[in-house]
XYZ file of N, CA and C in Angstrom:
849
model
N 29.959 23.766 36.126
C 30.269 22.549 35.374
C 29.215 21.472 35.622
N 28.787 21.362 36.892
C 27.770 20.372 37.244
C 26.461 20.667 36.514
N 26.105 21.956 36.476
C 24.877 22.348 35.782
C 24.984 22.070 34.285
N 26.184 22.293 33.736
C 26.379 22.055 32.304
C 26.205 20.574 31.989
N 26.785 19.696 32.835
C 26.657 18.255 32.606
C 25.209 17.811 32.759
N 24.511 18.378 33.762
C 23.116 18.026 33.968
C 22.280 18.450 32.766
N 22.572 19.633 32.242
C 21.840 20.118 31.071
C 22.109 19.239 29.854
N 23.389 18.820 29.708
C 23.755 17.962 28.579
C 23.033 16.628 28.658
N 22.981 16.027 29.884
C 22.288 14.748 30.054
C 20.811 14.893 29.751
N 20.234 16.023 30.158
C 18.818 16.260 29.884
C 18.538 16.346 28.399
N 19.425 17.037 27.678
C 19.261 17.145 26.229
C 19.415 15.792 25.557
N 20.381 14.998 26.034
C 20.596 13.671 25.454
C 19.375 12.780 25.669
N 18.805 12.835 26.886
C 17.604 12.046 27.154
C 16.454 12.516 26.283
N 16.352 13.831 26.094
C 15.295 14.373 25.246
C 15.433 13.917 23.811
N 16.677 13.942 23.299
C 16.925 13.487 21.926
C 16.616 12.006 21.787
N 17.017 11.222 22.809
C 16.746 9.776 22.770
C 15.247 9.518 22.738
N 14.494 10.279 23.539
C 13.034 10.120 23.573
C 12.435 10.431 22.209
N 12.881 11.519 21.593
C 12.352 11.907 20.282
C 12.649 10.837 19.247
N 13.864 10.270 19.289
C 14.221 9.209 18.342
C 13.349 7.980 18.544
N 13.044 7.654 19.818
C 12.175 6.508 20.083
C 10.779 6.757 19.535
N 10.290 7.991 19.700
C 8.968 8.336 19.176
C 8.948 8.230 17.658
N 10.010 8.726 16.998
C 10.070 8.657 15.533
C 10.077 7.209 15.064
N 10.831 6.351 15.759
C 10.864 4.929 15.403
C 9.498 4.295 15.622
N 8.840 4.667 16.736
C 7.530 4.104 17.041
C 6.523 4.438 15.951
N 6.592 5.663 15.446
C 5.630 6.081 14.430
C 5.859 5.379 13.093
N 7.014 4.747 12.920
C 7.280 4.030 11.675
C 6.804 2.579 11.749
N 6.388 2.125 12.949
C 5.911 0.760 13.134
C 4.389 0.751 13.170
N 3.784 -0.109 12.368
C 2.327 -0.189 12.320
C 1.781 -0.752 13.623
N 0.869 -0.037 14.234
C 0.253 -0.458 15.487
C -0.444 -1.800 15.279
N -0.323 -2.683 16.260
C -0.821 -4.059 16.129
C -1.697 -4.391 17.331
N -2.915 -4.877 17.061
C -3.806 -5.310 18.138
C -4.282 -6.726 17.850
N -3.936 -7.639 18.759
C -4.373 -9.024 18.639
C -5.427 -9.331 19.686
N -6.398 -10.135 19.318
C -7.433 -10.568 20.242
C -7.352 -12.067 20.454
N -6.967 -12.482 21.659
C -6.821 -13.902 21.974
C -8.089 -14.380 22.678
N -8.918 -15.144 21.965
C -10.175 -15.618 22.534
C -9.962 -16.756 23.530
N -8.786 -17.332 23.527
C -8.454 -18.461 24.400
C -9.479 -19.589 24.192
N -9.814 -20.332 25.253
C -10.745 -21.455 25.106
C -12.162 -20.979 25.421
N -12.625 -20.029 24.627
C -13.958 -19.449 24.801
C -14.690 -19.454 23.474
N -16.002 -19.554 23.560
C -16.796 -19.398 22.351
C -17.575 -20.635 21.977
N -18.549 -20.414 21.122
C -19.389 -21.449 20.561
C -20.029 -20.853 19.324
N -20.906 -21.576 18.681
C -21.486 -21.085 17.431
C -22.195 -19.741 17.603
N -22.919 -19.590 18.714
C -23.666 -18.348 18.910
C -22.730 -17.167 19.129
N -21.695 -17.361 19.957
C -20.745 -16.274 20.198
C -20.006 -15.918 18.918
N -19.586 -16.924 18.157
C -18.874 -16.658 16.907
C -19.731 -15.827 15.968
N -20.973 -16.216 15.806
C -21.874 -15.483 14.913
C -22.049 -14.043 15.359
N -22.296 -13.858 16.668
C -22.525 -12.516 17.210
C -21.268 -11.661 17.121
N -20.135 -12.227 17.565
C -18.907 -11.444 17.642
C -18.378 -11.092 16.259
N -18.393 -12.040 15.338
C -17.923 -11.756 13.982
C -18.806 -10.694 13.337
N -20.110 -10.795 13.542
C -21.021 -9.795 12.990
C -20.721 -8.403 13.517
N -20.443 -8.311 14.821
C -20.153 -7.006 15.416
C -18.775 -6.482 14.989
N -17.797 -7.373 14.894
C -16.473 -6.949 14.438
C -16.508 -6.447 13.004
N -17.360 -7.043 12.205
C -17.479 -6.610 10.807
C -18.088 -5.222 10.680
N -18.736 -4.754 11.751
C -19.361 -3.430 11.725
C -18.509 -2.362 12.402
N -17.402 -2.756 13.014
C -16.558 -1.793 13.720
C -15.958 -0.762 12.766
N -15.803 0.441 13.277
C -15.060 1.466 12.544
C -13.595 1.365 12.973
N -12.743 0.964 12.047
C -11.333 0.760 12.364
C -10.500 1.961 11.932
N -9.608 2.438 12.808
C -8.716 3.532 12.405
C -7.709 3.053 11.372
N -7.167 3.986 10.621
C -6.130 3.622 9.669
C -4.831 3.304 10.380
N -3.907 2.698 9.676
C -2.570 2.401 10.205
C -2.619 1.549 11.468
N -3.461 0.520 11.465
C -3.479 -0.436 12.555
C -3.717 -1.827 11.975
N -2.963 -2.805 12.460
C -3.119 -4.185 12.014
C -3.872 -4.942 13.110
N -4.984 -5.562 12.731
C -5.840 -6.257 13.697
C -5.872 -7.745 13.369
N -5.653 -8.567 14.402
C -5.638 -10.021 14.249
C -6.459 -10.623 15.391
N -7.336 -11.564 15.086
C -8.077 -12.254 16.138
C -7.691 -13.726 16.146
N -7.703 -14.309 17.349
C -7.227 -15.675 17.515
C -8.284 -16.524 18.229
N -9.201 -17.111 17.471
C -10.248 -17.943 18.069
C -9.745 -19.365 18.311
N -10.513 -20.186 19.011
C -10.152 -21.606 19.137
C -10.046 -22.255 17.762
N -9.221 -23.275 17.666
C -8.885 -23.868 16.371
C -10.101 -24.399 15.605
N -11.134 -24.853 16.325
C -12.310 -25.405 15.654
C -13.016 -24.378 14.772
N -12.815 -23.091 15.084
C -13.542 -22.036 14.372
C -12.653 -21.239 13.410
N -11.410 -21.640 13.253
C -10.479 -20.860 12.436
C -10.973 -20.671 11.007
N -11.333 -21.758 10.342
C -11.722 -21.661 8.932
C -13.015 -20.872 8.775
N -13.976 -21.143 9.650
C -15.255 -20.424 9.554
C -15.042 -18.924 9.711
N -14.284 -18.544 10.719
C -14.095 -17.119 10.968
C -13.270 -16.483 9.862
N -12.266 -17.185 9.364
C -11.485 -16.642 8.246
C -12.392 -16.341 7.064
N -13.407 -17.185 6.827
C -14.318 -16.983 5.700
C -15.313 -15.859 5.938
N -15.654 -15.617 7.220
C -16.732 -14.673 7.521
C -16.251 -13.301 7.963
N -15.008 -13.195 8.450
C -14.532 -11.918 8.969
C -14.123 -10.996 7.824
N -14.253 -9.709 8.034
C -13.855 -8.713 7.033
C -12.371 -8.835 6.713
N -11.993 -8.401 5.539
C -10.614 -8.609 5.077
C -9.610 -7.772 5.866
N -10.074 -6.715 6.559
C -9.146 -5.879 7.334
C -8.696 -6.558 8.629
N -9.335 -7.660 8.989
C -8.979 -8.373 10.213
C -8.454 -9.756 9.841
N -7.227 -10.049 10.253
C -6.617 -11.349 9.975
C -6.923 -12.329 11.107
N -6.653 -13.596 10.847
C -6.967 -14.656 11.807
C -5.677 -15.380 12.205
N -5.605 -15.725 13.484
C -4.423 -16.393 14.033
C -4.824 -17.644 14.801
N -3.963 -18.656 14.755
C -4.111 -19.801 15.650
C -3.513 -19.443 17.001
N -3.900 -20.192 18.033
C -3.401 -19.934 19.382
C -2.153 -20.745 19.714
N -1.858 -21.738 18.894
C -0.675 -22.568 19.102
C -0.529 -23.477 17.892
N 0.623 -24.095 17.762
C 0.838 -25.073 16.696
C 1.959 -26.012 17.135
N 1.948 -27.232 16.621
C 3.026 -28.164 16.947
C 4.098 -28.068 15.866
N 5.325 -28.437 16.214
C 6.440 -28.296 15.270
C 6.626 -29.518 14.382
N 5.815 -30.549 14.584
C 5.873 -31.736 13.738
C 4.467 -32.179 13.378
N 4.377 -33.027 12.378
C 3.099 -33.643 12.067
C 3.247 -35.159 12.218
N 2.125 -35.853 12.323
C 2.191 -37.302 12.478
C 1.476 -37.760 13.731
N 2.115 -38.627 14.489
C 1.474 -39.262 15.647
C 1.535 -38.356 16.877
N 0.795 -37.243 16.817
C 0.737 -36.283 17.924
C -0.727 -35.938 18.167
N -1.402 -36.825 18.897
C -2.848 -36.727 19.093
C -3.237 -35.370 19.682
N -4.202 -34.740 19.044
C -4.720 -33.465 19.523
C -3.972 -32.250 19.025
N -2.858 -32.457 18.337
C -2.039 -31.323 17.896
C -2.489 -30.802 16.528
N -2.031 -29.598 16.211
C -2.281 -28.963 14.916
C -0.924 -28.665 14.299
N -0.739 -28.991 13.035
C 0.555 -28.778 12.384
C 0.565 -27.467 11.608
N 1.770 -27.015 11.285
C 1.905 -25.801 10.479
C 1.292 -26.000 9.091
N 1.397 -27.215 8.542
C 0.803 -27.490 7.232
C -0.707 -27.311 7.257
N -1.325 -27.699 8.368
C -2.776 -27.550 8.483
C -3.179 -26.077 8.478
N -2.422 -25.260 9.191
C -2.727 -23.823 9.208
C -2.538 -23.214 7.832
N -1.480 -23.602 7.146
C -1.255 -23.108 5.794
C -2.380 -23.558 4.864
N -2.842 -24.802 5.036
C -3.914 -25.334 4.202
C -5.197 -24.534 4.366
N -5.418 -23.987 5.572
C -6.609 -23.176 5.845
C -6.371 -21.689 5.586
N -5.176 -21.337 5.115
C -4.809 -19.930 4.861
C -4.893 -19.084 6.127
N -4.419 -19.648 7.232
C -4.327 -18.910 8.492
C -2.925 -18.315 8.573
N -2.788 -16.990 8.577
C -1.454 -16.392 8.435
C -0.646 -16.253 9.722
N -1.310 -16.227 10.888
C -0.625 -15.935 12.132
C -0.763 -17.086 13.133
N 0.167 -17.147 14.086
C 0.054 -18.088 15.199
C 0.714 -17.481 16.436
N 0.030 -17.612 17.587
C 0.585 -17.221 18.884
C 1.426 -18.380 19.408
N 2.600 -18.082 19.933
C 3.483 -19.131 20.442
C 4.036 -18.748 21.820
N 4.070 -19.708 22.733
C 4.684 -19.474 24.034
C 3.863 -18.638 24.986
N 2.529 -18.578 24.772
C 1.695 -17.852 25.733
C 1.900 -18.444 27.121
N 1.789 -17.622 28.148
C 2.080 -18.090 29.509
C 1.207 -19.277 29.905
N -0.006 -19.339 29.379
C -0.869 -20.476 29.706
C -0.354 -21.758 29.067
N 0.293 -21.632 27.920
C 0.951 -22.793 27.316
C 2.187 -23.172 28.135
N 2.901 -22.183 28.628
C 4.097 -22.456 29.417
C 3.727 -23.083 30.771
N 2.754 -22.499 31.461
C 2.437 -22.919 32.826
C 1.545 -24.159 32.848
N 0.453 -24.143 32.083
C -0.525 -25.237 32.140
C -0.058 -26.447 31.343
N 0.455 -26.197 30.132
C 0.821 -27.297 29.238
C 2.321 -27.599 29.229
N 3.065 -26.877 30.064
C 4.488 -27.144 30.273
C 5.333 -26.981 29.014
N 4.960 -26.040 28.143
C 5.803 -25.724 26.995
C 7.095 -25.063 27.495
N 8.208 -25.651 27.190
C 9.505 -25.103 27.594
C 10.025 -24.138 26.535
N 11.082 -23.415 26.869
C 11.717 -22.536 25.884
C 12.185 -23.337 24.675
N 12.672 -24.551 24.915
C 13.137 -25.390 23.812
C 11.991 -25.754 22.875
N 10.862 -26.152 23.444
C 9.702 -26.506 22.620
C 9.193 -25.288 21.863
N 9.106 -24.159 22.548
C 8.634 -22.928 21.902
C 9.573 -22.538 20.767
N 10.864 -22.690 20.989
C 11.834 -22.389 19.937
C 11.621 -23.249 18.705
N 11.338 -24.527 18.902
C 11.079 -25.423 17.770
C 9.806 -25.007 17.035
N 8.811 -24.576 17.776
C 7.564 -24.112 17.151
C 7.807 -22.842 16.333
N 8.649 -21.964 16.851
C 8.989 -20.736 16.135
C 9.676 -21.073 14.811
N 10.682 -21.926 14.863
C 11.423 -22.281 13.651
C 10.508 -22.947 12.627
N 9.672 -23.887 13.073
C 8.778 -24.602 12.158
C 7.745 -23.670 11.546
N 7.222 -22.734 12.341
C 6.198 -21.811 11.850
C 6.755 -20.878 10.782
N 7.933 -20.326 11.039
C 8.541 -19.419 10.065
C 8.918 -20.160 8.788
N 9.423 -21.368 8.940
C 9.779 -22.164 7.769
C 8.558 -22.465 6.910
N 7.403 -22.605 7.567
C 6.164 -22.881 6.843
C 5.554 -21.621 6.233
N 6.124 -20.458 6.549
C 5.611 -19.213 5.998
C 4.594 -18.515 6.875
N 4.441 -18.977 8.120
C 3.508 -18.337 9.042
C 4.149 -17.123 9.697
N 3.325 -16.177 10.112
C 3.762 -15.053 10.923
C 3.567 -15.422 12.388
N 4.444 -14.960 13.257
C 4.406 -15.435 14.638
C 4.266 -14.309 15.663
N 3.612 -14.651 16.773
C 3.493 -13.761 17.927
C 4.064 -14.505 19.128
N 5.389 -14.501 19.305
C 5.990 -15.163 20.468
C 5.761 -14.334 21.733
N 5.381 -15.012 22.811
C 5.056 -14.336 24.066
C 6.142 -14.581 25.105
N 6.461 -13.545 25.847
C 7.434 -13.639 26.926
C 6.901 -12.863 28.119
N 7.365 -13.226 29.326
C 6.904 -12.505 30.504
C 7.253 -13.229 31.785
N 7.315 -12.475 32.874
C 7.772 -13.002 34.154
C 6.608 -13.316 35.092
N 6.847 -14.242 36.008
C 5.913 -14.549 37.083
C 6.004 -13.475 38.165
N 4.997 -13.433 39.044
C 4.989 -12.434 40.111
C 6.212 -12.582 41.009
N 6.543 -13.826 41.372
C 7.683 -14.013 42.266
C 8.997 -13.619 41.592
N 9.060 -13.730 40.287
C 10.261 -13.315 39.565
C 10.384 -11.802 39.543
N 9.268 -11.112 39.381
C 9.304 -9.651 39.433
C 9.679 -9.180 40.835
N 9.087 -9.799 41.847
C 9.362 -9.374 43.222
C 10.807 -9.653 43.619
N 11.426 -10.619 42.943
C 12.833 -10.924 43.211
C 13.766 -10.124 42.301
N 13.212 -9.127 41.591
C 13.993 -8.285 40.679
C 14.688 -9.091 39.585
N 13.983 -10.125 39.103
C 14.555 -10.993 38.062
C 13.852 -10.806 36.718
N 13.053 -9.762 36.586
C 12.289 -9.571 35.354
C 13.184 -9.582 34.122
N 14.219 -8.758 34.114
C 15.080 -8.659 32.933
C 15.801 -9.973 32.639
N 16.218 -10.680 33.699
C 16.913 -11.958 33.502
C 15.983 -12.988 32.868
N 14.734 -13.024 33.328
C 13.752 -13.956 32.756
C 13.463 -13.597 31.305
N 13.252 -12.307 31.046
C 12.968 -11.845 29.688
C 14.121 -12.187 28.756
N 15.351 -11.993 29.224
C 16.520 -12.278 28.395
C 16.586 -13.763 28.032
N 16.345 -14.632 29.000
C 16.374 -16.075 28.740
C 15.328 -16.464 27.698
N 14.118 -15.926 27.842
C 13.048 -16.246 26.908
C 13.319 -15.647 25.529
N 13.884 -14.439 25.502
C 14.233 -13.803 24.226
C 15.266 -14.614 23.458
N 16.255 -15.124 24.171
C 17.286 -15.927 23.517
C 16.674 -17.118 22.796
N 15.699 -17.771 23.440
C 15.043 -18.924 22.822
C 14.273 -18.527 21.571
N 13.791 -17.288 21.549
C 13.076 -16.784 20.370
C 14.061 -16.512 19.236
N 15.054 -15.655 19.488
C 15.920 -15.187 18.400
C 16.833 -16.290 17.869
N 17.163 -17.264 18.704
C 18.014 -18.357 18.230
C 17.325 -19.195 17.170
N 16.016 -19.089 17.092
C 15.259 -19.881 16.136
C 14.705 -19.052 14.983
N 15.190 -17.813 14.869
C 14.827 -16.945 13.741
C 16.112 -16.668 12.973
N 16.300 -17.355 11.890
C 17.569 -17.296 11.160
C 17.662 -16.093 10.227
N 16.532 -15.625 9.736
C 16.513 -14.534 8.770
C 16.047 -13.259 9.468
N 16.947 -12.319 9.668
C 16.592 -11.108 10.409
C 15.600 -10.220 9.666
N 15.438 -10.427 8.377
C 14.513 -9.581 7.622
C 13.048 -9.829 7.995
N 12.763 -10.946 8.680
C 11.367 -11.262 8.994
C 10.838 -10.458 10.177
N 11.731 -9.855 10.965
C 11.289 -9.185 12.185
C 10.319 -8.035 11.909
N 10.496 -7.321 10.828
C 9.701 -6.126 10.579
C 8.230 -6.433 10.328
N 7.940 -7.519 9.607
C 6.561 -7.788 9.203
C 5.991 -9.089 9.750
N 6.847 -10.069 10.024
C 6.347 -11.410 10.330
C 6.533 -11.833 11.780
N 7.147 -10.975 12.586
C 7.351 -11.272 14.002
C 6.815 -10.118 14.837
N 5.941 -10.433 15.786
C 5.439 -9.453 16.747
C 5.673 -10.038 18.134
N 6.540 -9.408 18.916
C 6.866 -9.918 20.255
C 5.851 -9.381 21.258
N 5.241 -10.283 22.016
C 4.260 -9.888 23.024
C 4.857 -10.018 24.416
N 4.956 -8.894 25.112
C 5.356 -8.927 26.525
C 4.100 -9.037 27.372
N 3.990 -10.148 28.085
C 2.828 -10.384 28.934
C 3.283 -10.796 30.335
N 3.337 -9.844 31.266
C 3.674 -10.215 32.640
C 2.620 -11.185 33.164
N 3.058 -12.370 33.573
C 2.115 -13.430 33.928
C 1.206 -13.005 35.067
N 1.738 -12.177 35.975
C 0.957 -11.739 37.130
C -0.182 -10.797 36.747
N -0.184 -10.335 35.502
C -1.225 -9.395 35.069
C -2.241 -10.033 34.124
N -2.076 -11.306 33.800
C -2.961 -11.947 32.833
C -4.190 -12.509 33.531
N -5.346 -11.952 33.201
C -6.599 -12.447 33.747
C -6.806 -12.142 35.220
N -5.947 -11.293 35.796
C -6.043 -11.000 37.225
C -6.700 -9.657 37.502
N -6.855 -8.855 36.450
C -7.352 -7.499 36.650
C -6.230 -6.526 36.958
N -5.053 -7.061 37.300
C -3.884 -6.217 37.537
C -3.220 -5.902 36.205
N -2.733 -4.707 36.075
C -2.064 -4.304 34.844
C -0.756 -3.610 35.186
N 0.264 -3.888 34.423
C 1.500 -3.123 34.588
C 1.197 -1.658 34.312
N 1.796 -0.774 35.086
C 1.615 0.648 34.804
C 2.258 0.969 33.458
N 1.860 2.055 32.820
C 2.518 2.428 31.561
C 4.028 2.502 31.707
N 4.493 2.985 32.858
C 5.937 3.107 33.085
C 6.599 1.736 33.210
N 5.925 0.792 33.898
C 6.469 -0.563 34.019
C 6.534 -1.249 32.658
N 5.463 -1.086 31.877
C 5.443 -1.692 30.545
C 6.542 -1.101 29.675
N 6.682 0.210 29.678
C 7.703 0.866 28.868
C 9.093 0.427 29.276
N 9.324 0.273 30.570
C 10.643 -0.135 31.049
C 11.050 -1.489 30.466
N 10.113 -2.448 30.475
C 10.435 -3.776 29.951
C 10.527 -3.745 28.435
N 9.622 -3.032 27.777
C 9.664 -2.942 26.316
C 10.968 -2.296 25.855
N 11.400 -1.276 26.567
C 12.663 -0.627 26.211
C 13.830 -1.578 26.425
N 13.775 -2.392 27.493
C 14.827 -3.382 27.731
C 14.875 -4.383 26.572
N 13.703 -4.845 26.143
C 13.642 -5.802 25.030
C 14.257 -5.198 23.772
N 13.888 -3.967 23.472
C 14.402 -3.326 22.254
C 15.907 -3.089 22.349
N 16.378 -2.694 23.515
C 17.820 -2.482 23.701
C 18.577 -3.798 23.575
N 17.993 -4.873 24.127
C 18.644 -6.184 24.039
C 18.733 -6.632 22.583
N 17.687 -6.412 21.833
C 17.697 -6.779 20.411
C 18.739 -5.975 19.644
N 18.880 -4.700 19.994
C 19.883 -3.864 19.333
C 21.290 -4.382 19.620
N 21.546 -4.743 20.880
C 22.879 -5.192 21.274
C 23.207 -6.581 20.735
N 22.188 -7.444 20.626
C 22.446 -8.843 20.285
C 22.107 -9.206 18.842
N 21.322 -8.368 18.168
C 21.018 -8.604 16.755
C 21.486 -7.423 15.921
N 20.663 -6.379 15.857
C 21.063 -5.197 15.093
C 20.142 -4.037 15.428
N 20.597 -2.850 15.111
C 19.770 -1.666 15.331
C 18.537 -1.705 14.441
N 18.684 -2.235 13.231
C 17.562 -2.309 12.295
C 16.451 -3.199 12.848
N 16.829 -4.358 13.389
C 15.830 -5.250 13.992
C 15.141 -4.551 15.153
N 15.931 -3.924 16.019
C 15.377 -3.261 17.200
C 14.388 -2.160 16.817
N 14.697 -1.429 15.762
C 13.816 -0.342 15.338
C 12.548 -0.837 14.656
N 12.643 -1.955 13.954
C 11.529 -2.372 13.105
C 10.564 -3.342 13.767
N 11.037 -4.148 14.718
C 10.153 -5.165 15.290
C 9.119 -4.506 16.206
N 7.913 -5.037 16.148
C 6.855 -4.523 17.015
C 6.821 -5.314 18.323
N 6.735 -4.577 19.422
C 6.656 -5.172 20.755
C 5.334 -4.728 21.367
N 4.448 -5.681 21.603
C 3.110 -5.348 22.095
C 2.965 -5.793 23.547
N 1.996 -5.188 24.231
C 1.770 -5.486 25.649
C 0.489 -6.282 25.828
N 0.532 -7.282 26.708
C -0.653 -8.036 27.070
C -0.704 -8.223 28.573
N -1.892 -8.190 29.125
C -2.038 -8.339 30.569
C -3.146 -7.447 31.077
N -4.403 -7.946 30.994
C -5.567 -7.189 31.455
C -5.683 -5.824 30.773
N -5.423 -5.796 29.470
C -5.621 -4.565 28.698
C -7.125 -4.314 28.568
N -7.529 -3.071 28.770
C -8.940 -2.713 28.659
C -9.058 -1.290 28.123
N -10.280 -0.841 27.783
C -10.420 0.501 27.201
C -9.943 1.619 28.120
N -9.910 1.385 29.432
C -9.521 2.435 30.369
C -8.006 2.651 30.409
N -7.236 1.584 30.188
C -5.778 1.752 30.292
C -5.071 1.758 28.942
N -5.799 1.426 27.864
C -5.156 1.270 26.553
C -4.534 2.574 26.051
N -5.217 3.697 26.251
C -4.694 4.963 25.732
C -3.349 5.313 26.361
N -3.282 5.230 27.705
C -2.040 5.591 28.387
C -0.915 4.622 28.039
N -1.228 3.333 27.923
C -0.201 2.357 27.559
C 0.316 2.616 26.145
N -0.600 2.951 25.242
C -0.210 3.124 23.843
C 0.658 4.351 23.617
N 0.640 5.305 24.553
C 1.454 6.503 24.413
C 2.936 6.245 24.690
N 3.242 5.097 25.279
C 4.639 4.778 25.566
C 5.383 4.492 24.259
N 6.568 5.059 24.086
C 7.249 4.991 22.778
C 7.600 3.589 22.310
N 7.774 2.635 23.238
C 8.149 1.288 22.825
C 7.007 0.287 22.920
N 5.796 0.771 23.172
C 4.598 -0.081 23.163
C 3.918 0.075 21.808
N 3.942 -0.985 21.010
C 3.465 -0.912 19.629
C 2.108 -1.565 19.427
N 1.389 -1.799 20.531
C 0.076 -2.406 20.406
C -0.200 -3.329 21.567
N -1.187 -4.213 21.379
C -1.649 -5.044 22.490
C -2.004 -6.452 22.034
N -1.885 -7.390 22.973
C -2.493 -8.704 22.837
C -3.577 -8.750 23.909
N -4.824 -8.758 23.480
C -5.971 -8.564 24.361
C -6.631 -9.904 24.655
N -6.986 -10.137 25.915
C -7.668 -11.361 26.309
C -9.164 -11.164 26.404
N -9.665 -11.032 27.631
C -11.107 -10.984 27.867
C -11.852 -9.935 27.069
N -11.273 -8.767 26.916
C -11.964 -7.685 26.201
C -12.082 -7.951 24.708
N -11.322 -8.925 24.187
C -11.460 -9.233 22.758
C -12.745 -10.002 22.477
N -13.439 -10.465 23.542
C -14.716 -11.170 23.384
C -15.897 -10.217 23.408
N -15.609 -8.919 23.542
C -16.644 -7.880 23.537
C -16.270 -6.876 22.457
N -17.008 -6.890 21.361
C -16.604 -6.130 20.175
C -16.436 -4.641 20.461
N -17.335 -4.071 21.260
C -17.238 -2.624 21.505
C -15.985 -2.285 22.311
N -15.651 -3.117 23.308
C -14.446 -2.862 24.095
C -13.187 -3.116 23.259
N -13.211 -4.162 22.464
C -12.078 -4.438 21.580
C -11.887 -3.284 20.602
N -12.986 -2.754 20.103
C -12.916 -1.610 19.193
C -12.322 -0.386 19.856
N -12.675 -0.152 21.127
C -12.111 0.986 21.851
C -10.600 0.819 22.032
N -10.169 -0.408 22.287
C -8.737 -0.665 22.448
C -8.013 -0.455 21.120
N -8.605 -0.917 20.024
C -8.007 -0.695 18.701
C -7.850 0.797 18.432
N -8.827 1.576 18.894
C -8.784 3.026 18.654
C -7.633 3.706 19.380
N -7.025 3.010 20.343
C -5.872 3.579 21.037
C -4.709 3.818 20.080
N -4.771 3.199 18.895
C -3.729 3.427 17.888
C -3.592 4.910 17.568
N -4.695 5.640 17.694
C -4.661 7.073 17.387
C -3.746 7.826 18.348
N -3.561 7.283 19.567
C -2.733 7.957 20.556
C -1.260 7.938 20.179
N -0.892 7.049 19.267
C 0.524 6.924 18.911
C 1.042 8.210 18.274
N 0.158 8.960 17.641
C 0.579 10.225 17.018
C 0.468 11.390 17.985
N 0.115 11.090 19.270
C -0.015 12.125 20.282
C 0.784 11.750 21.517
N 2.116 11.623 21.375
C 2.951 11.161 22.492
C 2.969 12.160 23.654
N 3.339 11.669 24.827
C 3.484 12.539 25.993
C 4.527 13.619 25.720
N 4.331 14.750 26.353
C 5.323 15.826 26.225
C 6.579 15.453 26.999
N 7.697 15.991 26.566
C 8.972 15.731 27.252
C 8.946 16.343 28.640
């Protein structure tokens, strides 16, 4: 009887894995490049020229996010297969010195915006409440969003990763009123703060564990359709050496890349990891 139950559990886990793989293959792989506060005229010219020459695999959505001063120029010069994103936006317009409004991004035909990146949370003190307002304003303006969530090192070491992720997720979903937008206009980025710019990377198993938690939470709190359709990408010292193994995880739907997005050949290698999605690990 014990062997029968063990065999049944094994089959159930196998079926669950296959279903996750099938769902993963229905989601378009997404690779974002966050240039952060880097670049100048020479880098923009060189990098855009090299990106325009890259060989891109099919079935992958590529978005680059340069500093705001270069958004319009890069949108005009980059190939049509690569979209452009802002790195942040304010939820109001008017007397907010230094801010960028959603109307301004729409005026420049910038389709995407990153929201709640850990550097915005830690350095600029963006709270969940502020990020939620930015999410609501961006979607209302017709922008596509990349909300970022992730735990600090001390939170992971205290076994609070899931609790932190849940709190941040709530702030995201509470400000998305139309569930139909999740499939195409929302890409959730899991970025463990301890892995951003440190050279440390979550193992494929660690990344999958959190991504699976996010998808399960969305299924329980929103719907199975949202959980299956929304893309959940990983960020945190992604590079050409680890991208293939990370991309093979069934709930990892792409990457938000930092430093390597400033090097066209390395960014191209990471984009090519999309091919691994059709070659999942054996059971």
